[in-house]
mmCIF file of C-alpha atoms and ligand atoms in Angstrom:
data_model
loop_
_atom_site.group_PDB
_atom_site.id
_atom_site.type_symbol
_atom_site.label_atom_id
_atom_site.label_comp_id
_atom_site.label_asym_id
_atom_site.label_seq_id
_atom_site.Cartn_x
_atom_site.Cartn_y
_atom_site.Cartn_z
ATOM 1 C CA MET A 1472 -32.615 17.046 27.923
ATOM 2 C CA LYS A 1473 -30.808 14.728 30.258
ATOM 3 C CA VAL A 1474 -29.088 11.630 28.912
ATOM 4 C CA HIS A 1475 -30.630 8.589 30.575
ATOM 5 C CA HIS A 1476 -28.395 5.846 29.161
ATOM 6 C CA TYR A 1477 -26.221 4.659 26.300
ATOM 7 C CA GLY A 1478 -27.342 1.471 24.542
ATOM 8 C CA LEU A 1479 -24.836 -1.181 23.520
ATOM 9 C CA ALA A 1480 -25.779 -4.124 21.319
ATOM 10 C CA THR A 1481 -24.109 -7.360 22.370
ATOM 11 C CA LYS A 1482 -24.343 -11.041 21.491
ATOM 12 C CA SER A 1483 -23.758 -11.947 25.138
ATOM 13 C CA ILE A 1484 -24.723 -9.858 28.154
ATOM 14 C CA GLU A 1485 -22.688 -12.197 30.396
ATOM 15 C CA LYS A 1486 -19.498 -11.705 28.374
ATOM 16 C CA SER A 1487 -20.011 -7.932 28.148
ATOM 17 C CA ILE A 1488 -20.465 -7.702 31.930
ATOM 18 C CA LYS A 1489 -17.060 -9.338 32.408
ATOM 19 C CA SER A 1490 -15.379 -6.904 30.019
ATOM 20 C CA PHE A 1491 -17.117 -3.852 31.498
ATOM 21 C CA ARG A 1492 -16.039 -4.936 35.007
ATOM 22 C CA ALA A 1493 -12.436 -4.595 33.794
ATOM 23 C CA LEU A 1494 -13.254 -0.901 33.182
ATOM 24 C CA GLY A 1495 -14.746 -0.389 36.639
ATOM 25 C CA TYR A 1496 -18.422 -0.920 35.860
ATOM 26 C CA GLU A 1497 -20.858 -2.663 38.197
ATOM 27 C CA THR A 1498 -24.229 -4.126 37.262
ATOM 28 C CA CYS A 1499 -27.242 -2.246 38.601
ATOM 29 C CA SER A 1500 -30.066 -4.492 37.430
ATOM 30 C CA THR A 1501 -30.763 -8.125 36.732
ATOM 31 C CA ILE A 1502 -31.316 -9.336 33.148
ATOM 32 C CA ILE A 1503 -34.740 -8.129 32.043
ATOM 33 C CA PHE A 1504 -36.578 -9.656 29.064
ATOM 34 C CA ASP A 1505 -38.579 -7.082 27.112
ATOM 35 C CA PRO A 1506 -41.214 -9.044 25.136
ATOM 36 C CA LEU A 1507 -42.270 -6.020 23.063
ATOM 37 C CA GLN A 1508 -38.742 -5.559 21.698
ATOM 38 C CA GLY A 1509 -37.680 -9.223 21.898
ATOM 39 C CA VAL A 1510 -34.471 -8.337 23.728
ATOM 40 C CA ASN A 1511 -32.722 -9.003 27.046
ATOM 41 C CA LEU A 1512 -31.492 -5.911 28.883
ATOM 42 C CA LEU A 1513 -29.141 -5.204 31.746
ATOM 43 C CA PHE A 1514 -27.854 -1.910 33.162
ATOM 44 C CA LEU A 1515 -24.311 -1.087 34.276
ATOM 45 C CA LYS A 1516 -22.793 1.953 35.922
ATOM 46 C CA ASN A 1517 -19.304 3.254 36.603
ATOM 47 C CA GLU A 1518 -17.985 6.126 38.711
ATOM 48 C CA ASN A 1519 -19.448 8.754 36.319
ATOM 49 C CA ASP A 1520 -22.939 7.417 37.009
ATOM 50 C CA HIS A 1521 -23.401 7.029 33.247
ATOM 51 C CA LEU A 1522 -25.823 4.193 32.702
ATOM 52 C CA ILE A 1523 -24.979 1.705 29.979
ATOM 53 C CA GLU A 1524 -27.735 -0.576 28.745
ATOM 54 C CA LEU A 1525 -26.602 -3.916 27.362
ATOM 55 C CA VAL A 1526 -29.058 -5.152 24.732
ATOM 56 C CA GLU A 1527 -28.927 -8.801 23.654
ATOM 57 C CA PRO A 1528 -31.242 -10.616 21.230
ATOM 58 C CA GLY A 1529 -33.831 -12.439 23.354
ATOM 59 C CA GLN A 1530 -35.774 -14.054 20.534
ATOM 60 C CA GLU A 1531 -35.448 -14.481 16.791
ATOM 61 C CA GLU A 1532 -37.345 -11.331 15.826
ATOM 62 C CA ASN A 1533 -35.510 -8.397 17.425
ATOM 63 C CA PRO A 1534 -34.140 -4.994 16.473
ATOM 64 C CA VAL A 1535 -30.483 -5.591 17.416
ATOM 65 C CA ALA A 1536 -29.757 -8.658 15.277
ATOM 66 C CA LYS A 1537 -29.031 -6.549 12.194
ATOM 67 C CA ILE A 1538 -26.719 -4.218 14.133
ATOM 68 C CA LEU A 1539 -24.791 -7.165 15.586
ATOM 69 C CA TYR A 1540 -24.540 -8.782 12.169
ATOM 70 C CA LYS A 1541 -23.188 -5.610 10.546
ATOM 71 C CA LEU A 1542 -21.069 -4.100 13.331
ATOM 72 C CA GLY A 1543 -20.603 -6.636 16.123
ATOM 73 C CA SER A 1544 -20.862 -5.281 19.675
ATOM 74 C CA SER A 1545 -21.346 -1.538 19.409
ATOM 75 C CA LEU A 1546 -22.898 1.514 20.976
ATOM 76 C CA TYR A 1547 -25.972 2.141 18.874
ATOM 77 C CA HIS A 1548 -28.257 4.544 20.707
ATOM 78 C CA ILE A 1549 -28.337 7.372 23.229
ATOM 79 C CA CYS A 1550 -31.486 7.653 25.337
ATOM 80 C CA TYR A 1551 -32.777 11.039 26.522
ATOM 81 C CA GLU A 1552 -35.449 11.689 29.127
ATOM 82 C CA VAL A 1553 -38.313 13.930 28.019
ATOM 83 C CA GLU A 1554 -41.427 15.342 29.673
ATOM 84 C CA ASN A 1555 -43.757 14.507 26.802
ATOM 85 C CA LEU A 1556 -42.985 11.896 24.183
ATOM 86 C CA ASP A 1557 -45.677 12.878 21.682
ATOM 87 C CA LEU A 1558 -44.651 16.549 21.703
ATOM 88 C CA LYS A 1559 -40.971 15.658 21.269
ATOM 89 C CA ILE A 1560 -41.759 13.342 18.338
ATOM 90 C CA GLU A 1561 -43.854 16.023 16.608
ATOM 91 C CA GLU A 1562 -41.100 18.599 17.119
ATOM 92 C CA LEU A 1563 -38.322 16.349 15.777
ATOM 93 C CA LYS A 1564 -40.264 14.977 12.807
ATOM 94 C CA LYS A 1565 -39.992 18.506 11.387
ATOM 95 C CA GLN A 1566 -36.185 18.221 11.600
ATOM 96 C CA ARG A 1567 -35.510 15.046 9.599
ATOM 97 C CA PHE A 1568 -36.069 12.629 12.467
ATOM 98 C CA VAL A 1569 -38.039 9.535 11.472
ATOM 99 C CA GLN A 1570 -39.977 7.401 13.935
ATOM 100 C CA ILE A 1571 -38.648 3.821 13.990
ATOM 101 C CA ILE A 1572 -40.511 2.476 17.042
ATOM 102 C CA PRO A 1573 -43.654 4.328 18.203
ATOM 103 C CA PRO A 1574 -44.252 5.046 21.925
ATOM 104 C CA THR A 1575 -44.242 1.675 23.685
ATOM 105 C CA PRO A 1576 -44.350 0.797 27.390
ATOM 106 C CA ALA A 1577 -40.956 -0.540 28.517
ATOM 107 C CA VAL A 1578 -40.633 -3.339 31.063
ATOM 108 C CA ALA A 1579 -37.160 -2.100 32.043
ATOM 109 C CA PHE A 1580 -38.598 1.278 33.110
ATOM 110 C CA ASN A 1581 -41.690 0.119 35.006
ATOM 111 C CA GLY A 1582 -43.966 0.649 32.023
ATOM 112 C CA ARG A 1583 -42.759 4.185 31.263
ATOM 113 C CA LYS A 1584 -43.001 4.792 27.524
ATOM 114 C CA ILE A 1585 -40.031 4.752 25.154
ATOM 115 C CA CYS A 1586 -39.744 5.440 21.443
ATOM 116 C CA PHE A 1587 -36.952 5.319 18.878
ATOM 117 C CA LEU A 1588 -36.263 7.939 16.221
ATOM 118 C CA TYR A 1589 -33.645 7.926 13.498
ATOM 119 C CA ASN A 1590 -31.767 10.853 12.030
ATOM 120 C CA PRO A 1591 -29.236 10.385 9.209
ATOM 121 C CA ASN A 1592 -26.690 12.618 10.972
ATOM 122 C CA LEU A 1593 -27.108 11.156 14.459
ATOM 123 C CA GLY A 1594 -28.190 7.569 14.010
ATOM 124 C CA LEU A 1595 -30.666 6.030 16.416
ATOM 125 C CA ILE A 1596 -32.001 8.031 19.369
ATOM 126 C CA GLU A 1597 -34.259 6.729 22.129
ATOM 127 C CA PHE A 1598 -36.580 8.863 24.231
ATOM 128 C CA LEU A 1599 -37.918 7.884 27.652
ATOM 129 C CA GLU A 1600 -40.937 9.711 29.030
ATOM 130 C CA LYS A 1601 -40.519 10.991 32.626
HETATM 131 NI NI1 LIG B 2497 -32.097 2.110 25.497
#
């Protein structure tokens, strides 16, 4: 499975952009509001071509508020690209992965489906269907 991006929770996308620029990152999207997750998103890249997704609370109800409250700005998920989301979920549920967010179309990926699973040894993992 190919890594698609690393997700970083932040209170301020604007402030994080400034700090990432100091490390050689450039933005490669505008700020995108995802109404299904209630978050603002923006993608950055550096010379490795590793995509970093900045995730900022976009409304009161959102999945990153708790992470920000507990940990402050932090990397909190790795996203992998998979051929078939449903098959991958079935396969991983047998290995102590728990579904946190079921397959949902994502605005940031032109409606391609994402889902989030949790494993006690790995933390939060996102999958993006090809
Ligand atoms: Ni993500």
